[in-house]
Amino acid sequence: MIDEEISRSTIAISVRASKLTARGLAYALGEAAKKIRKAQAPQGKQTVKQLLRHGGEASAIDLPGRVKDFDRVARRWGVDYAIKRVEKGKYLLLFKAKQADAITGYFSEYSRRMVNRGRDRRVPLREQLKRAQELVRDQPRQKERTKEAEREER
C-alpha cells in the first residue's frame, strides 16, 4: 500500500546528460507531464468506470430531482460522483463510500434549496412591465376634450 503511493508520487526521469539539447529536454519534460496526468485521479463528475477505477467502495442512491441541479451544488462540495441513467427520467447517483459525509452535507443544502425554490420564483421585472402594458391597453380610453377660448382679437 505504502509502496504504491510512493511509486505514484515519484517519477523517474533518465536522460543522457552528456548530450542534452533543448529538444531532448522538452521531450523528457513532456513524458514526465504525461506520467503525472496519468497518476492524478479525476475530480468531480466522471464516468462510472473512472469512479470504480480509483479503488475503494462505491455507494449508490436514487437521485431525486434534476441532474443539473445536482451538478451545481456538488461542485461546491468537491464530491467525486457518477450519474447512471436507469430509465427515462430516473437516475442513480454513484459516489465513493469515503465521501458519505460530503454527500450528506450536499443533500442538506440541496433539500434547503428545493424548499426555498418556491420563494425564489418571483416574477421578473420585464414580465411585470409586459403585464402592466397589457392592462393599460385593455382599459378603455377616455379622451379629454377641451375647447379653447375663442380669440376676441379678430
PDB file of C-alpha atoms in Angstrom:
ATOM      1  CA  MET A   1       0.000   0.000   0.000  1.00  0.00           C
ATOM      2  CA  ILE A   2       2.731   2.446   1.003  1.00  0.00           C
ATOM      3  CA  ASP A   3       4.954   1.315  -1.883  1.00  0.00           C
ATOM      4  CA  GLU A   4       2.132   2.062  -4.340  1.00  0.00           C
ATOM      5  CA  GLU A   5       1.753   5.597  -3.012  1.00  0.00           C
ATOM      6  CA  ILE A   6       5.484   6.217  -3.228  1.00  0.00           C
ATOM      7  CA  SER A   7       5.676   4.855  -6.756  1.00  0.00           C
ATOM      8  CA  ARG A   8       2.714   7.008  -7.809  1.00  0.00           C
ATOM      9  CA  SER A   9       4.164  10.175  -6.334  1.00  0.00           C
ATOM     10  CA  THR A  10       7.715   9.766  -7.662  1.00  0.00           C
ATOM     11  CA  ILE A  11       8.627   9.864 -11.328  1.00  0.00           C
ATOM     12  CA  ALA A  12      11.967   8.663 -12.533  1.00  0.00           C
ATOM     13  CA  ILE A  13      13.413  10.538 -15.475  1.00  0.00           C
ATOM     14  CA  SER A  14      16.555   9.235 -17.089  1.00  0.00           C
ATOM     15  CA  VAL A  15      18.164  11.497 -19.633  1.00  0.00           C
ATOM     16  CA  ARG A  16      21.603  11.388 -21.148  1.00  0.00           C
ATOM     17  CA  ALA A  17      23.200  14.428 -19.624  1.00  0.00           C
ATOM     18  CA  SER A  18      26.298  14.342 -21.804  1.00  0.00           C
ATOM     19  CA  LYS A  19      24.482  15.485 -24.952  1.00  0.00           C
ATOM     20  CA  LEU A  20      21.451  17.310 -23.559  1.00  0.00           C
ATOM     21  CA  THR A  21      19.761  19.515 -26.130  1.00  0.00           C
ATOM     22  CA  ALA A  22      16.693  21.706 -25.901  1.00  0.00           C
ATOM     23  CA  ARG A  23      14.715  19.182 -27.913  1.00  0.00           C
ATOM     24  CA  GLY A  24      15.797  16.342 -25.618  1.00  0.00           C
ATOM     25  CA  LEU A  25      14.890  18.341 -22.526  1.00  0.00           C
ATOM     26  CA  ALA A  26      11.472  19.225 -23.980  1.00  0.00           C
ATOM     27  CA  TYR A  27      10.833  15.546 -24.762  1.00  0.00           C
ATOM     28  CA  ALA A  28      11.799  14.461 -21.238  1.00  0.00           C
ATOM     29  CA  LEU A  29       9.569  17.082 -19.634  1.00  0.00           C
ATOM     30  CA  GLY A  30       6.677  16.108 -21.931  1.00  0.00           C
ATOM     31  CA  GLU A  31       6.995  12.474 -20.907  1.00  0.00           C
ATOM     32  CA  ALA A  32       7.100  13.465 -17.236  1.00  0.00           C
ATOM     33  CA  ALA A  33       3.933  15.536 -17.685  1.00  0.00           C
ATOM     34  CA  LYS A  34       2.157  12.547 -19.284  1.00  0.00           C
ATOM     35  CA  LYS A  35       3.031  10.346 -16.307  1.00  0.00           C
ATOM     36  CA  ILE A  36       1.806  12.972 -13.863  1.00  0.00           C
ATOM     37  CA  ARG A  37      -1.532  13.282 -15.690  1.00  0.00           C
ATOM     38  CA  LYS A  38      -1.980   9.509 -15.607  1.00  0.00           C
ATOM     39  CA  ALA A  39      -1.275   9.375 -11.867  1.00  0.00           C
ATOM     40  CA  GLN A  40      -3.844  12.041 -10.987  1.00  0.00           C
ATOM     41  CA  ALA A  41      -7.375  10.848 -10.389  1.00  0.00           C
ATOM     42  CA  PRO A  42     -10.238  12.826 -11.971  1.00  0.00           C
ATOM     43  CA  GLN A  43     -12.283  15.070  -9.699  1.00  0.00           C
ATOM     44  CA  GLY A  44     -15.998  15.862  -9.696  1.00  0.00           C
ATOM     45  CA  LYS A  45     -18.305  14.355 -12.309  1.00  0.00           C
ATOM     46  CA  GLN A  46     -16.889  11.325 -14.094  1.00  0.00           C
ATOM     47  CA  THR A  47     -17.897   8.087 -15.726  1.00  0.00           C
ATOM     48  CA  VAL A  48     -18.789   5.003 -13.707  1.00  0.00           C
ATOM     49  CA  LYS A  49     -15.605   3.240 -14.882  1.00  0.00           C
ATOM     50  CA  GLN A  50     -13.412   6.119 -13.765  1.00  0.00           C
ATOM     51  CA  LEU A  51     -15.093   6.235 -10.372  1.00  0.00           C
ATOM     52  CA  LEU A  52     -14.680   2.495  -9.762  1.00  0.00           C
ATOM     53  CA  ARG A  53     -11.100   2.539 -11.079  1.00  0.00           C
ATOM     54  CA  HIS A  54      -9.896   4.787  -8.223  1.00  0.00           C
ATOM     55  CA  GLY A  55     -10.231   1.990  -5.748  1.00  0.00           C
ATOM     56  CA  GLY A  56     -12.354   1.877  -2.659  1.00  0.00           C
ATOM     57  CA  GLU A  57     -16.030   1.107  -2.418  1.00  0.00           C
ATOM     58  CA  ALA A  58     -18.786   2.943  -4.203  1.00  0.00           C
ATOM     59  CA  SER A  59     -22.246   3.639  -2.831  1.00  0.00           C
ATOM     60  CA  ALA A  60     -25.400   4.365  -4.790  1.00  0.00           C
ATOM     61  CA  ILE A  61     -28.527   6.443  -4.166  1.00  0.00           C
ATOM     62  CA  ASP A  62     -31.567   7.246  -6.293  1.00  0.00           C
ATOM     63  CA  LEU A  63     -31.160  10.811  -7.487  1.00  0.00           C
ATOM     64  CA  PRO A  64     -34.223  12.965  -6.769  1.00  0.00           C
ATOM     65  CA  GLY A  65     -34.869  15.986  -8.956  1.00  0.00           C
ATOM     66  CA  ARG A  66     -32.977  17.157 -11.996  1.00  0.00           C
ATOM     67  CA  VAL A  67     -29.379  16.228 -12.759  1.00  0.00           C
ATOM     68  CA  LYS A  68     -28.387  19.851 -13.469  1.00  0.00           C
ATOM     69  CA  ASP A  69     -29.480  20.931 -10.005  1.00  0.00           C
ATOM     70  CA  PHE A  70     -27.310  18.198  -8.522  1.00  0.00           C
ATOM     71  CA  ASP A  71     -24.254  19.204 -10.574  1.00  0.00           C
ATOM     72  CA  ARG A  72     -24.385  22.835  -9.458  1.00  0.00           C
ATOM     73  CA  VAL A  73     -24.318  22.037  -5.752  1.00  0.00           C
ATOM     74  CA  ALA A  74     -21.960  19.035  -5.974  1.00  0.00           C
ATOM     75  CA  ARG A  75     -19.162  21.187  -7.421  1.00  0.00           C
ATOM     76  CA  ARG A  76     -19.158  23.235  -4.221  1.00  0.00           C
ATOM     77  CA  TRP A  77     -18.811  20.176  -2.021  1.00  0.00           C
ATOM     78  CA  GLY A  78     -15.971  18.589  -4.043  1.00  0.00           C
ATOM     79  CA  VAL A  79     -17.712  15.254  -4.399  1.00  0.00           C
ATOM     80  CA  ASP A  80     -16.448  12.611  -6.836  1.00  0.00           C
ATOM     81  CA  TYR A  81     -19.556  11.114  -8.395  1.00  0.00           C
ATOM     82  CA  ALA A  82     -21.023   9.428 -11.440  1.00  0.00           C
ATOM     83  CA  ILE A  83     -24.600   9.513 -12.654  1.00  0.00           C
ATOM     84  CA  LYS A  84     -26.063   6.469 -14.375  1.00  0.00           C
ATOM     85  CA  ARG A  85     -29.375   6.589 -16.186  1.00  0.00           C
ATOM     86  CA  VAL A  86     -31.580   3.726 -15.021  1.00  0.00           C
ATOM     87  CA  GLU A  87     -34.630   4.530 -17.137  1.00  0.00           C
ATOM     88  CA  LYS A  88     -36.197   7.590 -18.665  1.00  0.00           C
ATOM     89  CA  GLY A  89     -36.327  10.321 -16.040  1.00  0.00           C
ATOM     90  CA  LYS A  90     -34.718   8.170 -13.300  1.00  0.00           C
ATOM     91  CA  TYR A  91     -31.053   8.340 -12.393  1.00  0.00           C
ATOM     92  CA  LEU A  92     -28.733   6.558  -9.992  1.00  0.00           C
ATOM     93  CA  LEU A  93     -26.034   8.524  -8.167  1.00  0.00           C
ATOM     94  CA  LEU A  94     -22.796   6.620  -7.537  1.00  0.00           C
ATOM     95  CA  PHE A  95     -20.186   8.089  -5.200  1.00  0.00           C
ATOM     96  CA  LYS A  96     -17.208   6.953  -3.146  1.00  0.00           C
ATOM     97  CA  ALA A  97     -18.108   5.474   0.220  1.00  0.00           C
ATOM     98  CA  LYS A  98     -15.381   7.610   1.841  1.00  0.00           C
ATOM     99  CA  GLN A  99     -17.283  10.741   0.812  1.00  0.00           C
ATOM    100  CA  ALA A 100     -20.512   9.865   2.607  1.00  0.00           C
ATOM    101  CA  ASP A 101     -20.163  12.915   4.878  1.00  0.00           C
ATOM    102  CA  ALA A 102     -19.812  15.230   1.898  1.00  0.00           C
ATOM    103  CA  ILE A 103     -22.871  13.637   0.276  1.00  0.00           C
ATOM    104  CA  THR A 104     -24.859  14.149   3.495  1.00  0.00           C
ATOM    105  CA  GLY A 105     -23.852  17.816   3.575  1.00  0.00           C
ATOM    106  CA  TYR A 106     -24.701  18.138  -0.083  1.00  0.00           C
ATOM    107  CA  PHE A 107     -28.189  16.694   0.360  1.00  0.00           C
ATOM    108  CA  SER A 108     -28.919  19.048   3.249  1.00  0.00           C
ATOM    109  CA  GLU A 109     -28.037  22.051   1.057  1.00  0.00           C
ATOM    110  CA  TYR A 110     -29.897  20.570  -1.906  1.00  0.00           C
ATOM    111  CA  SER A 111     -33.073  19.993   0.116  1.00  0.00           C
ATOM    112  CA  ARG A 112     -32.875  23.523   1.547  1.00  0.00           C
ATOM    113  CA  ARG A 113     -32.643  24.902  -2.000  1.00  0.00           C
ATOM    114  CA  MET A 114     -35.633  22.873  -3.167  1.00  0.00           C
ATOM    115  CA  VAL A 115     -37.758  24.066  -0.237  1.00  0.00           C
ATOM    116  CA  ASN A 116     -36.835  27.698  -0.868  1.00  0.00           C
ATOM    117  CA  ARG A 117     -37.274  27.329  -4.614  1.00  0.00           C
ATOM    118  CA  GLY A 118     -40.923  28.343  -4.478  1.00  0.00           C
ATOM    119  CA  ARG A 119     -39.991  31.562  -2.721  1.00  0.00           C
ATOM    120  CA  ASP A 120     -37.300  32.352  -5.244  1.00  0.00           C
ATOM    121  CA  ARG A 121     -39.736  32.092  -8.138  1.00  0.00           C
ATOM    122  CA  ARG A 122     -40.563  35.779  -8.273  1.00  0.00           C
ATOM    123  CA  VAL A 123     -41.857  37.378 -11.426  1.00  0.00           C
ATOM    124  CA  PRO A 124     -39.048  39.061 -13.342  1.00  0.00           C
ATOM    125  CA  LEU A 125     -39.211  42.840 -13.841  1.00  0.00           C
ATOM    126  CA  ARG A 126     -39.638  42.601 -17.605  1.00  0.00           C
ATOM    127  CA  GLU A 127     -42.571  40.259 -17.153  1.00  0.00           C
ATOM    128  CA  GLN A 128     -44.173  42.720 -14.719  1.00  0.00           C
ATOM    129  CA  LEU A 129     -43.742  45.524 -17.259  1.00  0.00           C
ATOM    130  CA  LYS A 130     -45.371  43.458 -20.016  1.00  0.00           C
ATOM    131  CA  ARG A 131     -48.349  42.706 -17.777  1.00  0.00           C
ATOM    132  CA  ALA A 132     -48.721  46.386 -16.905  1.00  0.00           C
ATOM    133  CA  GLN A 133     -48.647  47.328 -20.600  1.00  0.00           C
ATOM    134  CA  GLU A 134     -51.370  44.794 -21.360  1.00  0.00           C
ATOM    135  CA  LEU A 135     -53.547  46.160 -18.557  1.00  0.00           C
ATOM    136  CA  VAL A 136     -53.178  49.693 -19.885  1.00  0.00           C
ATOM    137  CA  ARG A 137     -54.017  48.559 -23.425  1.00  0.00           C
ATOM    138  CA  ASP A 138     -57.161  46.753 -22.284  1.00  0.00           C
ATOM    139  CA  GLN A 139     -58.580  49.748 -20.401  1.00  0.00           C
ATOM    140  CA  PRO A 140     -60.997  51.879 -22.419  1.00  0.00           C
ATOM    141  CA  ARG A 141     -59.524  55.181 -23.392  1.00  0.00           C
ATOM    142  CA  GLN A 142     -61.171  58.400 -22.342  1.00  0.00           C
ATOM    143  CA  LYS A 143     -60.370  61.335 -24.486  1.00  0.00           C
ATOM    144  CA  GLU A 144     -60.249  64.666 -22.827  1.00  0.00           C
ATOM    145  CA  ARG A 145     -61.783  67.301 -24.986  1.00  0.00           C
ATOM    146  CA  THR A 146     -61.273  70.862 -24.107  1.00  0.00           C
ATOM    147  CA  LYS A 147     -62.449  73.806 -26.040  1.00  0.00           C
ATOM    148  CA  GLU A 148     -60.095  76.642 -26.371  1.00  0.00           C
ATOM    149  CA  ALA A 149     -61.447  80.046 -25.765  1.00  0.00           C
ATOM    150  CA  GLU A 150     -62.019  81.902 -28.979  1.00  0.00           C
ATOM    151  CA  ARG A 151     -59.817  84.808 -29.539  1.00  0.00           C
ATOM    152  CA  GLU A 152     -61.521  88.131 -29.251  1.00  0.00           C
ATOM    153  CA  GLU A 153     -58.866  89.905 -31.205  1.00  0.00           C
ATOM    154  CA  ARG A 154     -60.422  89.156 -34.525  1.00  0.00           C
TER     155      ARG A 154
END
